[in-house]
């Protein structure tokens, strides 16, 4: 719905964290990709943002320690000249509990 309602020349950014339910990993980036294809949008980038230090884990809290930073557009294409890091090791300061993190916003 977001892609459908956005102007044709807009860039729509998603910040999506996967989750587990009933023993199954739900990949939200995959869900965004399918929805974007249905709306005729193309992916401009897909970044991984670490929400905990890389390599860290807690067996008692089985959750992803990264999130997806995705951008789509129905008009623009990625010219691949203005690249940035594919993996952000720290999302940065969060202004509230469910915030993106300032580093991820830059």
mmCIF file of C-alpha atoms in Angstrom:
data_model
loop_
_atom_site.group_PDB
_atom_site.id
_atom_site.type_symbol
_atom_site.label_atom_id
_atom_site.label_comp_id
_atom_site.label_asym_id
_atom_site.label_seq_id
_atom_site.Cartn_x
_atom_site.Cartn_y
_atom_site.Cartn_z
ATOM 1 C CA UNK A 1 0.000 0.000 0.000
ATOM 2 C CA UNK A 2 2.857 2.412 0.780
ATOM 3 C CA UNK A 3 4.411 1.876 -2.647
ATOM 4 C CA UNK A 4 1.055 2.238 -4.360
ATOM 5 C CA UNK A 5 0.278 5.530 -2.581
ATOM 6 C CA UNK A 6 3.753 7.076 -2.996
ATOM 7 C CA UNK A 7 4.344 9.380 -5.985
ATOM 8 C CA UNK A 8 5.939 7.657 -8.985
ATOM 9 C CA UNK A 9 9.201 9.553 -8.501
ATOM 10 C CA UNK A 10 9.417 8.773 -4.770
ATOM 11 C CA UNK A 11 11.960 6.569 -3.049
ATOM 12 C CA UNK A 12 10.287 4.452 -0.378
ATOM 13 C CA UNK A 13 12.492 3.224 2.461
ATOM 14 C CA UNK A 14 11.653 0.273 4.704
ATOM 15 C CA UNK A 15 13.390 -0.652 7.959
ATOM 16 C CA UNK A 16 12.218 -4.173 8.705
ATOM 17 C CA UNK A 17 13.288 -6.711 11.313
ATOM 18 C CA UNK A 18 12.614 -10.408 10.799
ATOM 19 C CA UNK A 19 10.928 -12.479 13.485
ATOM 20 C CA UNK A 20 10.272 -16.078 14.410
ATOM 21 C CA UNK A 21 6.854 -17.592 14.875
ATOM 22 C CA UNK A 22 5.999 -21.225 15.594
ATOM 23 C CA UNK A 23 9.504 -22.387 14.677
ATOM 24 C CA UNK A 24 9.574 -20.477 11.387
ATOM 25 C CA UNK A 25 11.766 -17.518 10.429
ATOM 26 C CA UNK A 26 9.707 -14.748 8.793
ATOM 27 C CA UNK A 27 11.867 -12.697 6.397
ATOM 28 C CA UNK A 28 10.278 -9.256 6.160
ATOM 29 C CA UNK A 29 12.679 -8.158 3.425
ATOM 30 C CA UNK A 30 11.286 -10.958 1.272
ATOM 31 C CA UNK A 31 7.742 -9.804 1.969
ATOM 32 C CA UNK A 32 8.704 -6.248 0.963
ATOM 33 C CA UNK A 33 10.315 -7.544 -2.228
ATOM 34 C CA UNK A 34 7.195 -9.466 -3.273
ATOM 35 C CA UNK A 35 4.977 -6.451 -2.547
ATOM 36 C CA UNK A 36 7.319 -4.156 -4.495
ATOM 37 C CA UNK A 37 7.268 -6.458 -7.524
ATOM 38 C CA UNK A 38 3.473 -6.445 -7.459
ATOM 39 C CA UNK A 39 3.534 -2.632 -7.565
ATOM 40 C CA UNK A 40 6.158 -2.434 -10.321
ATOM 41 C CA UNK A 41 8.832 -1.013 -8.018
ATOM 42 C CA UNK A 42 12.536 -1.833 -8.252
ATOM 43 C CA UNK A 43 14.944 -2.275 -5.374
ATOM 44 C CA UNK A 44 17.524 0.497 -5.169
ATOM 45 C CA UNK A 45 19.432 -0.963 -2.241
ATOM 46 C CA UNK A 46 19.343 -3.590 0.492
ATOM 47 C CA UNK A 47 21.508 -2.950 3.548
ATOM 48 C CA UNK A 48 21.950 -4.963 6.733
ATOM 49 C CA UNK A 49 21.946 -2.968 9.981
ATOM 50 C CA UNK A 50 23.324 -4.730 13.052
ATOM 51 C CA UNK A 51 21.177 -4.232 16.143
ATOM 52 C CA UNK A 52 23.737 -5.993 18.360
ATOM 53 C CA UNK A 53 27.497 -6.368 17.906
ATOM 54 C CA UNK A 54 28.328 -8.657 14.958
ATOM 55 C CA UNK A 55 28.887 -12.226 16.098
ATOM 56 C CA UNK A 56 26.872 -11.832 19.292
ATOM 57 C CA UNK A 57 23.982 -14.079 20.242
ATOM 58 C CA UNK A 58 21.989 -15.308 23.224
ATOM 59 C CA UNK A 59 20.677 -18.869 23.111
ATOM 60 C CA UNK A 60 17.924 -17.873 25.529
ATOM 61 C CA UNK A 61 16.676 -15.065 23.274
ATOM 62 C CA UNK A 62 16.412 -16.479 19.745
ATOM 63 C CA UNK A 63 15.885 -13.347 17.682
ATOM 64 C CA UNK A 64 17.607 -11.661 14.780
ATOM 65 C CA UNK A 65 20.348 -9.241 15.710
ATOM 66 C CA UNK A 66 20.087 -7.331 12.462
ATOM 67 C CA UNK A 67 17.461 -5.546 10.465
ATOM 68 C CA UNK A 68 16.974 -4.824 6.768
ATOM 69 C CA UNK A 69 17.211 -1.313 5.335
ATOM 70 C CA UNK A 70 15.553 -1.373 1.905
ATOM 71 C CA UNK A 71 14.764 1.243 -0.730
ATOM 72 C CA UNK A 72 12.389 0.919 -3.678
ATOM 73 C CA UNK A 73 11.162 3.173 -6.445
ATOM 74 C CA UNK A 74 8.740 2.818 -9.320
ATOM 75 C CA UNK A 75 10.696 5.299 -11.430
ATOM 76 C CA UNK A 76 14.350 5.432 -10.383
ATOM 77 C CA UNK A 77 17.054 2.858 -11.029
ATOM 78 C CA UNK A 78 20.257 2.327 -9.047
ATOM 79 C CA UNK A 79 23.067 3.845 -11.122
ATOM 80 C CA UNK A 80 25.543 2.039 -8.786
ATOM 81 C CA UNK A 81 27.834 5.087 -8.600
ATOM 82 C CA UNK A 82 26.907 6.372 -5.139
ATOM 83 C CA UNK A 83 27.535 3.240 -3.095
ATOM 84 C CA UNK A 84 27.587 3.037 0.674
ATOM 85 C CA UNK A 85 28.435 0.177 3.016
ATOM 86 C CA UNK A 86 26.231 -2.909 2.654
ATOM 87 C CA UNK A 87 26.511 -3.764 6.352
ATOM 88 C CA UNK A 88 26.229 -1.157 9.094
ATOM 89 C CA UNK A 89 27.848 -2.581 12.250
ATOM 90 C CA UNK A 90 25.889 -0.213 14.527
ATOM 91 C CA UNK A 91 22.496 1.395 13.988
ATOM 92 C CA UNK A 92 23.447 4.399 16.124
ATOM 93 C CA UNK A 93 21.550 6.275 18.822
ATOM 94 C CA UNK A 94 17.851 5.498 18.977
ATOM 95 C CA UNK A 95 15.551 8.374 19.893
ATOM 96 C CA UNK A 96 12.880 5.933 21.092
ATOM 97 C CA UNK A 97 12.513 2.160 21.597
ATOM 98 C CA UNK A 98 11.411 1.338 18.027
ATOM 99 C CA UNK A 99 13.457 3.974 16.233
ATOM 100 C CA UNK A 100 15.707 3.294 13.245
ATOM 101 C CA UNK A 101 18.877 4.572 14.818
ATOM 102 C CA UNK A 102 20.551 7.762 13.686
ATOM 103 C CA UNK A 103 23.457 6.065 11.891
ATOM 104 C CA UNK A 104 21.017 4.042 9.801
ATOM 105 C CA UNK A 105 19.233 7.275 8.844
ATOM 106 C CA UNK A 106 22.348 8.994 7.492
#
